[in-house]
CSV table of C-alpha atoms in Angstrom, one decimal:
chain,number,residue,atom,x,y,z
A,1,MET,CA,0.0,-0.1,0.1
A,2,LYS,CA,1.3,3.6,-0.8
A,3,SER,CA,0.4,6.6,0.7
A,4,TYR,CA,1.0,10.1,-0.8
A,5,LYS,CA,1.3,13.3,0.8
A,6,SER,CA,-0.7,16.4,-0.5
A,7,LYS,CA,0.9,19.6,-1.1
A,8,LYS,CA,-0.9,22.9,0.6
A,9,GLY,CA,-0.3,25.3,-2.6
A,10,ARG,CA,-1.0,29.0,-3.1
A,11,ILE,CA,-4.5,29.7,-4.6
A,12,ALA,CA,-3.0,31.5,-7.9
A,13,ALA,CA,-6.5,31.9,-9.1
A,14,ALA,CA,-7.4,34.3,-6.1
A,15,CYS,CA,-4.2,36.2,-6.9
A,16,VAL,CA,-5.4,36.9,-10.1
A,17,ALA,CA,-8.7,38.3,-9.3
A,18,LEU,CA,-7.8,39.8,-5.9
A,19,MET,CA,-5.3,42.0,-7.5
A,20,LEU,CA,-8.2,43.1,-10.1
A,21,VAL,CA,-10.4,43.7,-7.7
A,22,VAL,CA,-8.3,46.0,-5.6
A,23,CYS,CA,-7.3,48.0,-8.6
A,24,MET,CA,-10.7,48.9,-9.5
A,25,LEU,CA,-11.3,50.7,-6.7
A,26,THR,CA,-8.6,53.5,-8.0
A,27,VAL,CA,-9.7,56.5,-10.3
A,28,LEU,CA,-6.6,58.4,-9.8
A,29,LEU,CA,-5.4,57.2,-13.2
A,30,ALA,CA,-6.8,59.5,-15.3
A,31,GLY,CA,-3.5,60.2,-17.5
A,32,CYS,CA,-2.4,56.7,-18.1
A,33,LYS,CA,-2.0,54.7,-21.4
A,34,LYS,CA,-5.5,53.5,-22.6
A,35,THR,CA,-6.1,49.5,-22.4
A,36,GLU,CA,-5.5,47.5,-25.5
A,37,ILE,CA,-8.1,44.5,-26.0
A,38,GLY,CA,-7.1,42.4,-28.9
A,39,VAL,CA,-7.8,39.0,-30.2
A,40,THR,CA,-5.4,36.9,-28.0
A,41,PRO,CA,-4.0,34.3,-30.5
A,42,ILE,CA,-4.1,30.6,-29.0
A,43,ASP,CA,-0.2,30.5,-29.9
A,44,VAL,CA,0.3,32.2,-26.6
A,45,PHE,CA,-0.5,29.1,-24.7
A,46,PHE,CA,1.9,26.9,-26.7
A,47,VAL,CA,5.3,29.0,-26.8
A,48,GLY,CA,8.3,27.0,-26.4
A,49,ASN,CA,7.7,23.6,-25.0
A,50,MET,CA,4.6,24.3,-23.2
A,51,GLN,CA,1.8,21.6,-23.0
A,52,LYS,CA,4.1,18.8,-24.1
A,53,ASP,CA,4.8,15.7,-22.1
A,54,VAL,CA,7.9,14.7,-20.5
A,55,GLU,CA,10.3,12.2,-22.0
A,56,ASP,CA,12.4,11.8,-18.8
A,57,PRO,CA,10.2,12.0,-15.9
A,58,SER,CA,13.0,10.8,-13.7
A,59,THR,CA,14.7,14.4,-13.8
A,60,LEU,CA,11.3,15.9,-12.9
A,61,MET,CA,10.2,14.5,-9.5
A,62,LYS,CA,11.0,15.6,-5.8
A,63,GLU,CA,13.0,13.2,-4.2
A,64,GLY,CA,11.2,10.3,-2.7
A,65,THR,CA,8.2,10.8,-5.1
A,66,GLU,CA,7.4,9.1,-8.3
A,67,LEU,CA,5.3,9.8,-11.6
A,68,VAL,CA,2.0,7.6,-11.5
A,69,GLY,CA,0.8,7.0,-14.8
A,70,VAL,CA,-2.5,6.4,-16.1
A,71,LYS,CA,-1.7,2.7,-16.9
A,72,GLU,CA,-0.8,1.9,-13.7
A,73,MET,CA,-4.0,3.2,-12.2
A,74,LEU,CA,-6.0,1.3,-14.9
A,75,GLU,CA,-4.4,-2.0,-14.1
A,76,THR,CA,-4.3,-1.7,-10.5
A,77,GLU,CA,-8.2,-1.0,-10.5
A,78,GLY,CA,-9.1,-3.4,-13.5
A,79,TRP,CA,-10.9,-0.2,-15.1
A,80,THR,CA,-11.2,0.8,-18.8
A,81,ILE,CA,-12.5,3.8,-20.3
A,82,GLU,CA,-15.1,1.9,-22.0
A,83,SER,CA,-16.9,0.1,-18.8
A,84,ASN,CA,-15.8,2.8,-16.0
A,85,PRO,CA,-15.5,6.2,-17.7
A,86,TYR,CA,-16.5,7.9,-14.6
A,87,GLU,CA,-14.2,6.3,-12.3
A,88,VAL,CA,-11.5,6.9,-14.7
A,89,ILE,CA,-12.2,10.5,-15.0
A,90,ALA,CA,-12.2,11.1,-11.4
A,91,GLY,CA,-9.2,8.9,-11.1
A,92,ILE,CA,-7.1,10.7,-13.5
A,93,TYR,CA,-8.0,14.3,-12.2
A,94,ALA,CA,-6.8,13.2,-8.7
A,95,LEU,CA,-3.8,11.6,-10.1
A,96,ALA,CA,-2.7,14.6,-12.2
A,97,VAL,CA,-3.2,16.8,-9.0
A,98,THR,CA,-1.2,14.5,-6.9
A,99,ASN,CA,1.6,14.2,-9.7
A,100,TYR,CA,1.7,18.3,-10.0
A,101,SER,CA,2.0,18.2,-6.3
A,102,ASN,CA,5.3,16.2,-6.5
A,103,VAL,CA,7.2,17.7,-9.4
A,104,LYS,CA,10.1,19.9,-8.8
A,105,ARG,CA,9.8,22.3,-11.8
A,106,SER,CA,6.5,23.5,-13.2
A,107,LEU,CA,5.0,26.2,-15.3
A,108,TYR,CA,1.1,27.1,-15.4
A,109,TYR,CA,-0.2,30.1,-17.0
A,110,ILE,CA,-3.9,31.1,-16.1
A,111,MET,CA,-6.1,33.3,-18.5
A,112,THR,CA,-9.6,34.7,-17.2
A,113,ASP,CA,-12.1,36.8,-18.7
A,114,ALA,CA,-14.6,37.3,-15.6
A,115,SER,CA,-17.7,39.4,-15.6
A,116,VAL,CA,-20.0,40.9,-12.6
A,117,ASN,CA,-23.5,41.4,-13.4
A,118,ALA,CA,-25.9,43.0,-10.8
A,119,PHE,CA,-29.7,43.6,-11.6
A,120,LYS,CA,-32.1,46.6,-11.0
A,121,CYS,CA,-29.9,48.6,-9.0
A,122,THR,CA,-31.2,51.7,-7.0
A,123,ASN,CA,-29.2,54.6,-7.2
A,124,LEU,CA,-28.6,53.9,-10.8
A,125,MET,CA,-32.3,54.6,-12.2
A,126,ASN,CA,-32.8,51.0,-11.8
A,127,LYS,CA,-30.4,49.9,-14.1
A,128,ASP,CA,-28.6,47.0,-14.6
A,129,VAL,CA,-24.7,46.9,-14.1
A,130,ASN,CA,-22.5,45.2,-16.0
A,131,VAL,CA,-18.5,44.9,-15.3
A,132,GLY,CA,-15.8,43.1,-17.3
A,133,ILE,CA,-12.1,41.8,-16.3
A,134,ARG,CA,-9.5,40.2,-18.2
A,135,SER,CA,-6.3,39.1,-16.5
A,136,THR,CA,-3.3,36.8,-16.9
A,137,TYR,CA,-1.6,35.1,-14.1
A,138,SER,CA,1.9,33.1,-14.4
A,139,ALA,CA,3.6,30.8,-11.9
A,140,ILE,CA,7.1,29.4,-12.9
A,141,SER,CA,9.3,27.6,-10.5
A,142,GLY,CA,12.3,25.4,-11.1
A,143,GLU,CA,16.3,25.3,-9.8
A,144,ASN,CA,16.9,28.7,-10.2
A,145,GLY,CA,14.0,30.2,-8.3
A,146,SER,CA,10.5,31.3,-9.1
A,147,PHE,CA,8.9,34.1,-10.9
A,148,SER,CA,5.4,35.0,-11.1
A,149,GLN,CA,3.2,37.8,-12.8
A,150,THR,CA,-0.2,39.2,-12.8
A,151,ILE,CA,-1.4,41.7,-15.1
A,152,SER,CA,-5.1,42.8,-15.6
A,153,GLY,CA,-7.4,45.2,-17.5
A,154,VAL,CA,-10.9,46.0,-17.0
A,155,THR,CA,-13.0,45.6,-20.1
A,156,ILE,CA,-16.3,46.7,-19.6
A,157,LEU,CA,-18.1,49.3,-17.4
A,158,ASP,CA,-21.8,49.5,-18.1
A,159,GLY,CA,-24.6,50.7,-16.4
A,160,LEU,CA,-22.8,53.2,-14.5
A,161,GLY,CA,-23.0,56.3,-16.5
A,162,SER,CA,-20.9,57.6,-19.3
A,163,ALA,CA,-18.5,59.3,-16.7
A,164,VAL,CA,-17.5,56.2,-15.2
A,165,GLY,CA,-17.8,53.8,-18.1
A,166,GLN,CA,-15.0,56.2,-19.9
A,167,LEU,CA,-12.5,55.1,-17.2
A,168,LYS,CA,-12.2,51.5,-17.7
A,169,SER,CA,-8.9,51.9,-19.4
A,170,GLN,CA,-7.9,53.5,-16.3
A,171,PHE,CA,-8.2,50.5,-14.0
A,172,GLY,CA,-5.7,47.8,-13.7
A,173,TRP,CA,-3.5,46.0,-11.5
A,174,ASN,CA,0.2,44.7,-12.1
A,175,ILE,CA,2.6,42.8,-10.0
A,176,GLN,CA,5.6,40.8,-10.3
A,177,SER,CA,7.7,38.6,-8.0
A,178,PHE,CA,10.8,36.8,-8.0
A,179,SER,CA,12.4,34.7,-5.5
A,180,ASN,CA,15.4,32.0,-4.9
A,181,GLU,CA,17.1,30.4,-2.1
A,182,ASP,CA,18.7,34.0,-1.0
A,183,PHE,CA,15.9,36.4,-1.0
A,184,ASN,CA,12.3,37.5,-2.5
A,185,ILE,CA,11.5,40.6,-4.2
A,186,HIS,CA,8.2,42.0,-5.9
A,187,LYS,CA,6.8,45.1,-7.3
A,188,GLU,CA,3.5,46.5,-7.9
A,189,GLY,CA,2.0,49.3,-9.2
A,190,PHE,CA,-1.6,50.7,-10.6
A,191,THR,CA,-0.8,51.4,-14.1
A,192,ALA,CA,-3.9,51.3,-16.0
A,193,GLY,CA,-4.1,47.6,-16.5
A,194,ALA,CA,-2.7,45.7,-19.4
A,195,GLU,CA,-2.1,46.0,-23.1
A,196,PHE,CA,-3.8,42.8,-24.7
A,197,TYR,CA,-1.9,41.9,-27.7
A,198,GLY,CA,-3.5,40.5,-30.4
A,199,ALA,CA,-4.9,40.4,-34.0
A,200,GLY,CA,-4.5,44.1,-35.4
A,201,ASN,CA,-3.2,45.4,-32.5
A,202,ASN,CA,0.8,44.8,-32.2
A,203,GLU,CA,-0.1,41.0,-33.0
A,204,SER,CA,3.4,40.4,-33.4
A,205,ASN,CA,4.3,41.3,-29.7
A,206,ALA,CA,1.7,38.7,-28.4
A,207,THR,CA,3.8,35.8,-28.0
A,208,LYS,CA,6.4,37.9,-26.5
A,209,TYR,CA,4.5,38.5,-23.5
A,210,ILE,CA,3.0,36.1,-21.1
A,211,MET,CA,-0.3,35.1,-22.7
A,212,GLY,CA,-0.5,38.5,-24.9
A,213,ALA,CA,-0.5,40.8,-21.8
A,214,GLY,CA,2.2,43.1,-21.0
A,215,ASN,CA,2.7,46.7,-19.5
A,216,PRO,CA,5.6,48.6,-20.8
A,217,LYS,CA,5.4,51.1,-18.0
A,218,LEU,CA,5.4,48.7,-15.1
A,219,ASP,CA,9.0,49.1,-14.8
A,220,LYS,CA,9.0,53.0,-15.1
A,221,GLN,CA,6.1,53.4,-12.7
A,222,THR,CA,6.5,51.0,-9.6
A,223,LYS,CA,8.9,50.8,-6.7
A,224,VAL,CA,10.3,47.9,-4.7
A,225,ASP,CA,11.2,49.8,-1.5
A,226,GLY,CA,11.1,47.4,1.5
A,227,ALA,CA,10.0,44.7,-0.8
A,228,VAL,CA,12.8,42.2,-0.4
A,229,SER,CA,13.1,39.7,2.3
A,230,LYS,CA,14.7,36.6,3.2
A,231,PRO,CA,12.7,33.6,2.5
A,232,SER,CA,11.1,31.6,5.2
A,233,THR,CA,12.8,29.0,6.8
A,234,GLY,CA,9.8,27.7,9.1
A,235,THR,CA,8.6,24.5,8.4
A,236,THR,CA,4.9,23.9,7.5
A,237,ASN,CA,2.2,21.6,9.0
A,238,THR,CA,0.9,19.8,5.9
A,239,PRO,CA,-0.9,16.9,7.1
A,240,VAL,CA,0.0,13.6,5.7
A,241,SER,CA,-2.6,12.1,3.4
A,242,GLN,CA,-4.3,8.8,4.4
A,243,ARG,CA,-5.2,8.2,0.7
A,244,GLU,CA,-4.4,4.8,-0.5
A,245,TYR,CA,-3.3,5.5,-4.1
A,246,ALA,CA,-2.4,8.5,-6.4
A,247,TRP,CA,-5.6,8.5,-8.0
A,248,SER,CA,-7.7,8.2,-4.7
A,249,GLU,CA,-10.1,10.7,-3.9
A,250,LEU,CA,-8.6,14.1,-3.1
A,251,ASP,CA,-8.0,15.7,0.5
A,252,GLN,CA,-9.6,18.9,1.2
A,253,LEU,CA,-7.2,21.5,2.3
A,254,ASP,CA,-8.9,24.3,4.0
A,255,GLU,CA,-6.9,27.6,4.0
A,256,GLY,CA,-9.7,29.9,5.6
A,257,LYS,CA,-13.0,31.7,4.9
A,258,VAL,CA,-14.0,35.1,3.2
A,259,GLU,CA,-14.3,37.6,6.0
A,260,GLY,CA,-17.4,38.1,7.2
A,261,THR,CA,-19.4,35.5,5.3
A,262,GLU,CA,-19.3,31.7,5.1
A,263,TYR,CA,-17.6,31.3,2.0
A,264,TYR,CA,-14.6,29.2,2.3
A,265,LEU,CA,-11.3,29.1,0.7
A,266,GLY,CA,-8.5,26.1,0.1
A,267,THR,CA,-7.2,23.9,-2.4
A,268,TYR,CA,-7.6,20.1,-3.3
A,269,GLY,CA,-3.9,19.4,-3.2
A,270,THR,CA,-2.2,22.0,-5.5
A,271,SER,CA,-2.7,25.8,-6.1
A,272,TRP,CA,-4.9,25.4,-9.2
A,273,ALA,CA,-6.9,22.5,-7.8
A,274,THR,CA,-9.7,24.7,-6.2
A,275,SER,CA,-12.7,22.3,-7.3
A,276,ASN,CA,-13.0,18.6,-6.6
A,277,TYR,CA,-13.6,16.3,-9.8
A,278,SER,CA,-12.4,13.3,-7.9
A,279,LYS,CA,-15.9,12.0,-7.0
A,280,THR,CA,-17.9,10.4,-9.3
A,281,GLU,CA,-21.3,11.3,-7.5
A,282,TYR,CA,-20.7,14.9,-8.6
A,283,PHE,CA,-21.1,14.3,-12.3
A,284,ASP,CA,-23.9,14.8,-14.6
A,285,LYS,CA,-23.3,11.5,-16.5
A,286,GLU,CA,-25.2,12.7,-19.7
A,287,ASN,CA,-22.6,15.5,-20.2
A,288,THR,CA,-19.4,13.9,-18.7
A,289,SER,CA,-17.3,11.9,-21.2
A,290,ILE,CA,-13.6,10.8,-21.6
A,291,SER,CA,-11.6,10.4,-24.7
A,292,TYR,CA,-8.2,9.0,-25.6
A,293,ASP,CA,-5.6,10.3,-28.5
A,294,PRO,CA,-3.1,7.4,-28.9
A,295,ASP,CA,-1.0,9.5,-31.2
A,296,LEU,CA,-0.5,12.0,-28.1
A,297,ASP,CA,-1.2,9.4,-25.3
A,298,LEU,CA,-3.6,11.8,-24.0
A,299,TYR,CA,-6.9,11.6,-22.1
A,300,THR,CA,-9.4,14.4,-22.3
A,301,LEU,CA,-11.9,14.7,-19.8
A,302,THR,CA,-15.3,16.8,-20.3
A,303,ILE,CA,-16.9,17.4,-17.2
A,304,THR,CA,-20.2,19.0,-16.3
A,305,VAL,CA,-21.2,18.8,-12.4
A,306,LEU,CA,-24.6,18.4,-11.2
A,307,PRO,CA,-26.4,21.5,-10.1
A,308,GLU,CA,-27.0,19.8,-6.7
A,309,TYR,CA,-23.5,19.0,-6.1
A,310,ALA,CA,-21.8,22.1,-7.6
A,311,ASP,CA,-21.9,23.8,-4.2
A,312,GLU,CA,-19.9,21.1,-2.4
A,313,ALA,CA,-17.6,20.1,-5.6
A,314,CYS,CA,-16.9,23.6,-6.0
A,315,ASP,CA,-16.6,25.4,-2.7
A,316,PHE,CA,-13.3,26.7,-2.8
A,317,THR,CA,-13.7,28.0,-6.2
A,318,LYS,CA,-17.1,29.4,-5.0
A,319,GLY,CA,-15.3,31.4,-2.2
A,320,LEU,CA,-12.5,32.6,-4.5
A,321,LEU,CA,-15.1,34.2,-6.9
A,322,VAL,CA,-17.2,35.6,-4.1
A,323,ARG,CA,-14.1,37.0,-2.4
A,324,ASP,CA,-12.4,38.5,-5.6
A,325,THR,CA,-15.8,40.2,-6.7
A,326,LYS,CA,-16.8,41.4,-3.2
A,327,SER,CA,-15.7,45.0,-4.0
A,328,TYR,CA,-18.0,45.2,-7.2
A,329,ILE,CA,-20.8,43.4,-5.8
A,330,GLN,CA,-21.5,41.7,-2.3
A,331,LEU,CA,-23.3,38.5,-3.0
A,332,ASN,CA,-25.6,37.2,-0.2
A,333,ASN,CA,-26.0,33.5,-0.2
A,334,ALA,CA,-24.6,32.8,-3.6
A,335,VAL,CA,-25.7,29.7,-5.3
A,336,TYR,CA,-23.7,27.8,-8.2
A,337,THR,CA,-25.7,27.5,-11.5
A,338,GLU,CA,-22.7,26.3,-13.7
A,339,SER,CA,-19.5,24.5,-13.4
A,340,THR,CA,-17.9,22.7,-16.4
A,341,ALA,CA,-14.4,21.8,-17.1
A,342,LYS,CA,-12.3,20.3,-19.9
A,343,ILE,CA,-9.1,18.6,-18.8
A,344,GLU,CA,-6.2,17.2,-20.9
A,345,VAL,CA,-3.8,14.8,-19.2
A,346,TYR,CA,-1.0,12.7,-20.5
A,347,GLY,CA,-0.7,8.9,-19.9
A,348,SER,CA,2.3,9.8,-17.8
A,349,GLY,CA,-0.2,11.7,-15.3
A,350,LEU,CA,0.7,14.9,-16.2
A,351,ILE,CA,-1.7,17.8,-16.9
A,352,LYS,CA,-1.4,19.7,-20.0
A,353,SER,CA,-4.3,21.9,-20.0
A,354,MET,CA,-7.6,22.8,-18.1
A,355,GLN,CA,-10.4,25.0,-18.8
A,356,ASN,CA,-13.3,25.9,-16.6
A,357,ILE,CA,-16.7,28.0,-16.9
A,358,ASP,CA,-18.0,28.6,-13.4
A,359,THR,CA,-21.2,30.9,-12.8
A,360,LEU,CA,-22.8,31.7,-9.4
A,361,GLU,CA,-25.6,34.0,-8.6
A,362,SER,CA,-27.7,35.2,-5.8
A,363,LYS,CA,-31.2,36.2,-5.6
A,364,GLU,CA,-31.2,38.3,-2.6
A,365,LYS,CA,-30.6,41.9,-2.4
A,366,CYS,CA,-27.1,42.9,-2.8
A,367,LYS,CA,-24.4,46.1,-2.4
A,368,LEU,CA,-22.9,47.3,-5.3
A,369,THR,CA,-19.5,49.2,-5.0
A,370,VAL,CA,-17.5,50.3,-8.4
A,371,ALA,CA,-14.7,53.0,-8.5
A,372,GLY,CA,-14.3,53.5,-4.8
A,373,GLY,CA,-18.0,54.8,-4.1
A,374,MET,CA,-21.1,52.9,-3.1
A,375,PHE,CA,-23.5,53.0,-5.9
A,376,GLY,CA,-26.2,51.6,-3.9
A,377,SER,CA,-28.1,48.3,-3.6
A,378,CYS,CA,-29.2,45.7,-6.4
A,379,ASP,CA,-32.6,44.2,-5.7
A,380,GLY,CA,-32.6,41.9,-8.0
A,381,GLY,CA,-29.5,40.1,-6.9
A,382,GLY,CA,-26.5,39.6,-9.2
A,383,LYS,CA,-24.4,37.0,-10.9
A,384,THR,CA,-20.4,36.3,-11.2
A,385,SER,CA,-19.2,34.1,-14.1
A,386,ASN,CA,-15.5,33.1,-14.9
A,387,ARG,CA,-13.9,31.5,-18.2
A,388,ILE,CA,-10.4,30.4,-17.6
A,389,THR,CA,-7.8,28.7,-19.4
A,390,ARG,CA,-4.8,27.0,-17.6
A,391,ALA,CA,-1.6,25.8,-19.5
A,392,PHE,CA,1.2,23.6,-18.3
A,393,SER,CA,4.7,23.0,-18.8
A,394,TYR,CA,7.5,21.0,-17.2
A,395,ASP,CA,10.4,21.6,-19.6
A,396,LYS,CA,13.4,22.8,-18.0
A,397,ASP,CA,13.9,26.0,-19.9
A,398,ASP,CA,10.2,26.8,-19.6
A,399,CYS,CA,10.6,26.4,-16.0
A,400,ASP,CA,13.7,28.7,-15.5
A,401,ALA,CA,12.6,31.8,-13.5
A,402,LEU,CA,15.7,33.8,-14.6
A,403,LYS,CA,14.7,33.6,-18.3
A,404,TYR,CA,11.7,35.4,-17.4
A,405,CYS,CA,13.1,38.0,-15.3
A,406,ALA,CA,15.7,38.7,-18.2
A,407,LEU,CA,12.5,39.4,-20.6
A,408,TYR,CA,10.4,41.4,-18.2
A,409,TRP,CA,12.5,42.5,-15.2
A,410,PRO,CA,15.8,43.0,-16.3
A,411,GLU,CA,16.8,45.5,-13.6
A,412,LEU,CA,17.2,42.6,-11.1
A,413,ALA,CA,20.6,42.5,-12.9
A,414,THR,CA,21.7,45.9,-11.7
A,415,GLU,CA,22.1,47.3,-8.4
A,416,LYS,CA,18.5,49.8,-9.1
A,417,PRO,CA,16.0,47.6,-7.6
A,418,TYR,CA,17.9,46.8,-4.3
A,419,LYS,CA,19.3,50.3,-3.5
A,420,SER,CA,16.7,51.6,-1.2
A,421,VAL,CA,16.1,48.1,0.8
A,422,THR,CA,17.7,47.9,4.2
A,423,GLU,CA,16.1,45.0,5.5
A,424,ILE,CA,19.0,42.7,4.0
A,425,LYS,CA,22.5,43.8,3.3
A,426,GLY,CA,24.8,41.9,0.4
A,427,ILE,CA,22.2,41.3,-2.0
A,428,LYS,CA,23.8,40.6,-5.2
A,429,PRO,CA,21.9,41.6,-8.6
A,430,LEU,CA,21.0,38.2,-10.5
A,431,ASP,CA,23.1,37.3,-13.2
A,432,LEU,CA,21.0,37.2,-16.3
A,433,SER,CA,24.2,37.2,-18.8
A,434,GLY,CA,23.3,34.5,-21.7
A,435,TYR,CA,19.6,34.9,-21.5
A,436,ALA,CA,17.5,36.8,-24.2
A,437,THR,CA,16.2,40.1,-23.6
A,438,MET,CA,13.1,41.3,-24.9
A,439,SER,CA,14.9,43.0,-28.2
A,440,ASN,CA,16.2,39.4,-29.3
A,441,TYR,CA,13.4,37.3,-27.9
A,442,LYS,CA,11.9,35.5,-30.9
A,443,PRO,CA,9.3,32.8,-29.4
A,444,VAL,CA,7.7,30.3,-31.6
A,445,ALA,CA,4.7,28.1,-30.7
A,446,ASN,CA,4.9,24.6,-31.1
A,447,ASP,CA,2.9,22.2,-33.2
A,448,LEU,CA,0.7,20.9,-30.1
A,449,LYS,CA,-1.7,24.1,-31.0
A,450,ASN,CA,-3.1,22.6,-34.1
A,451,LYS,CA,-4.5,19.6,-31.8
A,452,PHE,CA,-5.8,21.6,-29.0
A,453,GLN,CA,-9.2,20.9,-28.0
A,454,THR,CA,-11.0,23.8,-26.7
A,455,LEU,CA,-14.1,23.9,-24.2
A,456,TYR,CA,-15.7,26.6,-26.1
A,457,SER,CA,-17.8,25.9,-29.3
A,458,PHE,CA,-16.7,28.8,-31.0
A,459,ASP,CA,-13.5,29.6,-33.0
A,460,TRP,CA,-10.3,30.7,-31.0
A,461,SER,CA,-9.6,33.2,-33.8
A,462,THR,CA,-12.4,35.5,-33.2
A,463,TYR,CA,-12.7,34.9,-29.3
A,464,LYS,CA,-11.5,37.7,-27.3
A,465,LEU,CA,-9.8,36.3,-24.3
C-alpha cells in the first residue's frame, strides 16, 4: 500500500482576481495609457515546449516521489474507459493533482475573462450593471527560483453612466515577484491595466508577452522599496494524506474563509485545484465523457457537475469568486448554477491543460460598489462568472525563472532595485547574462496548438480572451 503527501499550495486564481478587484477601486489614473483589448492568439498557450509531455520523468520528480501514470491506475483497478468512464475520469483528475504536487519544476499560465452582473440597482435609475475583467497570471518555478506575474485590465463598465464607463482603461493591476534561496522581491503598481496584444493590435508582440498581456510602463512606474525579504525557513504542518493511491479521492485542504461570510477558501492538493472532480457522484453523466488520443497518449476529460452538487464540488472556487468580486458586488447566499471543465492529461499522469466555466448567482438584495464609491443596492441580486484557461509545462527551459526576469524584469541584474532596501545587506544582482532580452527574444509556438481541444464551441481566432 502506498500513501502520498498532498502539498498545500497557493491559490493562484485568487491572486489573479484579488489584484483586479483592488485596482478597480482606484480612479486616480486618468493620465495613464489606454488599455488595449486584442484577439489573443492561441499561440500564446504553446510558446516553447508548453503543454508537451516529459520524455524523462526521472529528472522532474522531487526526491522520494514518483510519477504515477494512467496505465498503472487502470491496471491496478481493472478499469477501462469503455466500462468505467466516470471512475477513470475522477481517478485521472486526482492523479494529475497528485503528480503535480510532486514535481520539482513547473510552469502554469492562467487567463481569465470574468464578468459581474448586478440587476435592478437603485441609485442608478434602476439599471442593470455589467463589469468585465480580463487578466493573466503566471507561476514559474524551477532550480533557479520562482517568478510570477499578474497583469489585468477592465474591459467593460456598463450601466454606471458615461463618466465612469469612460474610465475603464484607467483601472488595472500589475504585480511581479521573484524569489530564490537568498531573497524574495516583488513590485506592484496601478498602471492602467494591461495591453492585450492580438490580431490588429501589435500582434507580433503577442507571444513575446505572457499570454499576450504586458505593460511597458510597469518598470518605470513602480517601486520595490522594502519589498525584499529573506525566504521563510520555517516548516509547514501539511497533513500527511491517508489516501491509498495517487488516484484516490482528493483531500480537502482548508485555508480559511472569506471575511464576514461563510464562503471558504482552500485547495485539493495543489494551487490550481480549487474544485473537486475526484468524486463520481458529482458528475452529470449525460454531459461528462472521456476520450483518448493514442498518437499523443492524451486523455481528454469533459466534465459537467450536477447542479445539486455544484456548491459542494466547487466550494473553494465559489469562495474565490465571491471574495474576488466582493468589491464590485457583495453577493449574499450565492448559489452555483454552472460548473464545467475540460481537462487534458497525458498517459504519464501530467496535466496538459484545463479550462473551466464557473457561474454563481444570488437572488437576494446585495450592495454594489464600483470605482471607490457605493452605488446603492441591487434588488434583483447579481451574478458572477469566469471563463478560465490554464496551460502547463515541465520543460527545464520553460521553468527557468531567470529567463523571465531577463525578459520582463531586467533591472534585477543591476543594483537599482535593491538600493533602497535596508532589511538585508549584501544582496547580489542576478546574473542574467546568456538569457534572451526582449529585443532579441523570438518565441515560436509548437505544433501542439493544431491539436488543442477547446471547451468552447466557437473559433479561437475570433474569440477575445
